[in-house]
Short mmCIF file of C-alpha atoms and ligand atoms in Angstrom, two decimals:
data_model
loop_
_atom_site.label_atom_id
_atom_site.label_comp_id
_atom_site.label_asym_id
_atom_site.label_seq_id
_atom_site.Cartn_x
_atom_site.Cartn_y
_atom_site.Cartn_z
CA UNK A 849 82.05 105.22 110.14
CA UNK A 850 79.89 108.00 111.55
CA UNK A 851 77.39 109.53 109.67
CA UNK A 852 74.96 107.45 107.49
CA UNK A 853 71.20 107.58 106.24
CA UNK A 854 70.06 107.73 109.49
CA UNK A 855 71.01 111.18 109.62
CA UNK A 856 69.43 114.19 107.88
CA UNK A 857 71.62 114.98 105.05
CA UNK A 858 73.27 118.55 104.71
CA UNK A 859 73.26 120.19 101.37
CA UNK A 860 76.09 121.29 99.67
CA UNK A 861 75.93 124.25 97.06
CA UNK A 862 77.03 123.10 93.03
CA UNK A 863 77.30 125.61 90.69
CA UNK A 864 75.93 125.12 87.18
CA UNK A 865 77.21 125.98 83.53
CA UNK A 866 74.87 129.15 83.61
CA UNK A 867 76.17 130.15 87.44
CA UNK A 868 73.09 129.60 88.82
CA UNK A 869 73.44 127.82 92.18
CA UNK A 870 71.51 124.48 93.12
CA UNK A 871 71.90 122.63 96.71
CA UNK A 872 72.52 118.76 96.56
CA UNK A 873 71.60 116.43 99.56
CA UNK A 874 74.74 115.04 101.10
CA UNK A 875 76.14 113.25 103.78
CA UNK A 876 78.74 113.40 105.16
CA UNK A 877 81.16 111.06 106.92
CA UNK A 878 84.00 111.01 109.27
CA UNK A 879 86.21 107.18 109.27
CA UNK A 880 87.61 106.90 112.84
CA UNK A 881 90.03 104.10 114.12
CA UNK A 882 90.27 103.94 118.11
CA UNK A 883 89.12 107.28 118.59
CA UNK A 884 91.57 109.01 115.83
CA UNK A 885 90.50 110.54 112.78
CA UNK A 886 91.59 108.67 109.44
CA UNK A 887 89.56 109.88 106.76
CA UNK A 888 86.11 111.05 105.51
CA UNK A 889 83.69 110.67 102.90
CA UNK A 890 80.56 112.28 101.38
CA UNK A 891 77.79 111.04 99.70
CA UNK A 892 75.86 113.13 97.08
CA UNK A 893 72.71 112.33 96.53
CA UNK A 894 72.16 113.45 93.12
CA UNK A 895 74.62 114.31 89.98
CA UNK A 896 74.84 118.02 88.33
CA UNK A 897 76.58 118.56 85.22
CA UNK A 898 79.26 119.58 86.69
CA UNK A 899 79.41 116.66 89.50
CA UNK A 900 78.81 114.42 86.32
CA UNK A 901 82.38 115.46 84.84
CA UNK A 902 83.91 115.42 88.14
CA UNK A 903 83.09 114.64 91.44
CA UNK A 904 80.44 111.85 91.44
CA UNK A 905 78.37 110.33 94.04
CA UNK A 906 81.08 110.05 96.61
CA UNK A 907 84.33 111.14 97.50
CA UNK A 908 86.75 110.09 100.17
CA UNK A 909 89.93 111.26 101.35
CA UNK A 910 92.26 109.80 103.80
CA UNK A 911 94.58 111.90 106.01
CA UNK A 912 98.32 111.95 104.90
CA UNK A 913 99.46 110.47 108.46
CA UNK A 914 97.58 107.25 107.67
CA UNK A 915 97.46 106.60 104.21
CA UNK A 916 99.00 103.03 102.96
CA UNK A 917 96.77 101.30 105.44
CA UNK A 918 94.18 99.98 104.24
CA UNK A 919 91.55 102.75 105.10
CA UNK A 920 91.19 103.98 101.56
CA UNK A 921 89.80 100.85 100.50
CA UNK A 922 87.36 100.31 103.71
CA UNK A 923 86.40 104.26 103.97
CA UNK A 924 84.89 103.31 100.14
CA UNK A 925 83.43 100.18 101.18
CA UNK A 926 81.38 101.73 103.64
CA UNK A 927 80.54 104.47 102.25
CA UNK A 928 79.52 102.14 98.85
CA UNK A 929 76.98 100.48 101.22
CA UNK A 930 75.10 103.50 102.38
CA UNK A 931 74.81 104.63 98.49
CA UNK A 932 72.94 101.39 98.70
CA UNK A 933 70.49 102.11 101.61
CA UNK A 934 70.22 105.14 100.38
CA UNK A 935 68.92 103.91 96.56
CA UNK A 936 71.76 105.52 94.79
CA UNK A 937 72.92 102.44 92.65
CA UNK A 938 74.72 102.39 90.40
CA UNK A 939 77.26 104.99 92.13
CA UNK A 940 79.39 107.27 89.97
CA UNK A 941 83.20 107.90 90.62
CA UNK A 942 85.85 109.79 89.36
CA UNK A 943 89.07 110.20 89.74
CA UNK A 944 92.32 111.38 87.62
CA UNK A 945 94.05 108.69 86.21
CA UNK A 946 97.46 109.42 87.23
CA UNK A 947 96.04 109.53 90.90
CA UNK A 948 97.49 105.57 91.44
CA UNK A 949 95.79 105.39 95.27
CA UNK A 950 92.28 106.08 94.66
CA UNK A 951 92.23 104.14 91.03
CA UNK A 952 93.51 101.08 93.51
CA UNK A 953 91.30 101.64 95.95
CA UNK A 954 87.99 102.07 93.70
CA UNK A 955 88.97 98.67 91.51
CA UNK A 956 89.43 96.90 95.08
CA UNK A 957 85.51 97.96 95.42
CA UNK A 958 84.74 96.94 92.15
CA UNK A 959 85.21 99.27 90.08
CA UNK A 960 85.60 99.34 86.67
CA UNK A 961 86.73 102.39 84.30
CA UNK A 962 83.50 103.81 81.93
CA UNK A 963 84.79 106.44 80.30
CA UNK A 964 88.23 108.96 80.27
CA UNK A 965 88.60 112.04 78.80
CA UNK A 966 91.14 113.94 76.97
CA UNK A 967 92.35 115.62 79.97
CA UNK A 968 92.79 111.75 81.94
CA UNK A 969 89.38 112.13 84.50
CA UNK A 970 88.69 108.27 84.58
CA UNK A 971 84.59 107.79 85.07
CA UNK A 972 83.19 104.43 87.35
CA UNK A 973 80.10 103.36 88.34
CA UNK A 974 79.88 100.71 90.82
C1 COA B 1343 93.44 107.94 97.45
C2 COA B 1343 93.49 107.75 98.97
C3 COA B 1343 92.06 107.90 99.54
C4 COA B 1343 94.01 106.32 99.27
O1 COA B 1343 93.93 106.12 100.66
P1 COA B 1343 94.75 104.94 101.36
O2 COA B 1343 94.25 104.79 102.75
O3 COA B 1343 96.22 105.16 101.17
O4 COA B 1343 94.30 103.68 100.47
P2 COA B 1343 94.59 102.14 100.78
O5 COA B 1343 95.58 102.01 101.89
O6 COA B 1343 93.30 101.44 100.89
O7 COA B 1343 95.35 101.71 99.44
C5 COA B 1343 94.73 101.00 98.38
C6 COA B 1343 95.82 100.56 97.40
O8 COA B 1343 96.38 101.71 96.77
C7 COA B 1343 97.78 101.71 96.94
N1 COA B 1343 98.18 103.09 97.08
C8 COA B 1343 97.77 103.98 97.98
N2 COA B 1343 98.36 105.17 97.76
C9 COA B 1343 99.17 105.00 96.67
C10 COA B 1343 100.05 105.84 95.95
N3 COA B 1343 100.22 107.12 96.31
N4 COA B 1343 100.72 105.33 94.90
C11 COA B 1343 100.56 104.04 94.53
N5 COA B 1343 99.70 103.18 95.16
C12 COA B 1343 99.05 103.66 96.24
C13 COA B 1343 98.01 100.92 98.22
O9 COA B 1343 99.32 100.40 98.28
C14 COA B 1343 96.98 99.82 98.07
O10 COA B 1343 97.47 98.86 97.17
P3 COA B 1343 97.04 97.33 97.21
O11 COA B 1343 95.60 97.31 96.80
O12 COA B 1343 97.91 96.65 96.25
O13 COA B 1343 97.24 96.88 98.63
C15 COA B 1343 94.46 108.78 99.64
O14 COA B 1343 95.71 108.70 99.00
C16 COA B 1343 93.94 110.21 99.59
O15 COA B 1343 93.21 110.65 100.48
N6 COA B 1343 94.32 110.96 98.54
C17 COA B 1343 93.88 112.36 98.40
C18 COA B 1343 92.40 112.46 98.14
C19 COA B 1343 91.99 111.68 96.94
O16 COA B 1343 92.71 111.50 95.96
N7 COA B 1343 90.72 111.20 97.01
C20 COA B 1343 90.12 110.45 95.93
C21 COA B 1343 89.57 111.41 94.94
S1 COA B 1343 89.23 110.57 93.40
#
């Protein structure tokens, strides 16, 4: 993966309950396999409310044309350890519970569900 702590982190804009607008660190990360594109991830470095009810510390996606593979899994294995060397541990995820793909691919890294709400958002920490 490209990307990484190494790097200086963008920021990404989150908007709060009261629409007042606060920049989180990020990184972000591109998953390539012999010089293709397969996926991405970013890392944020620290939780709003809203990021707290969905979004987490990380999210991942994997493009359509290579999904099934494998890269899923790996894309949030990597991405897990830089959350590491960056000191953000324990890592929140979340995901929708009818989404079968990424529930698979965060127990594969460990994770286990914390919480779910009424409306089926699943909450992890790894
Ligand atoms: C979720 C996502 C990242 C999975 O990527 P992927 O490369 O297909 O994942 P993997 O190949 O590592 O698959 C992991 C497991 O999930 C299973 N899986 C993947 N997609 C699935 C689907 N649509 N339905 C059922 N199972 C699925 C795989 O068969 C595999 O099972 P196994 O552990 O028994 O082998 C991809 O579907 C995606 O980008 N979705 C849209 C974005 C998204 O939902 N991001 C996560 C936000 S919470």
């Amino acid at each position: 993966m490209e990307g990484g702590p190494s790097r200086p982190g963008a920021f990404i804009p989150q908007c709060n309950a009261n629409g007042v607008y606060k920049r989180i660190q990020s990184n972000f990360l591109v998953a390539e396999v012999g010089g293709v594109l397969v996926g991405s991830s970013d890392i944020r470095h620290h939780l709003t409310e809203k990021l707290t009810r969905w979004g987490g510390h990380i999210g991942y996606i994997v493009d359509p044309r290579h999904r099934r593979r494998g890269y899923g899994t790996e894309i949030l294995r990597q991405t897990l350890c830089l959350t590491v060397a960056l000191g953000i541990r324990p890592a929140l995820l979340t995901c929708r519970a009818d989404n079968a793909g990424s529930s698979r691919v965060i127990h594969a890294c460990g994770g286990v569900v914390s919480a779910q709400t009424h409306d089926g958002i699943c909450s992890y920490w790894i």
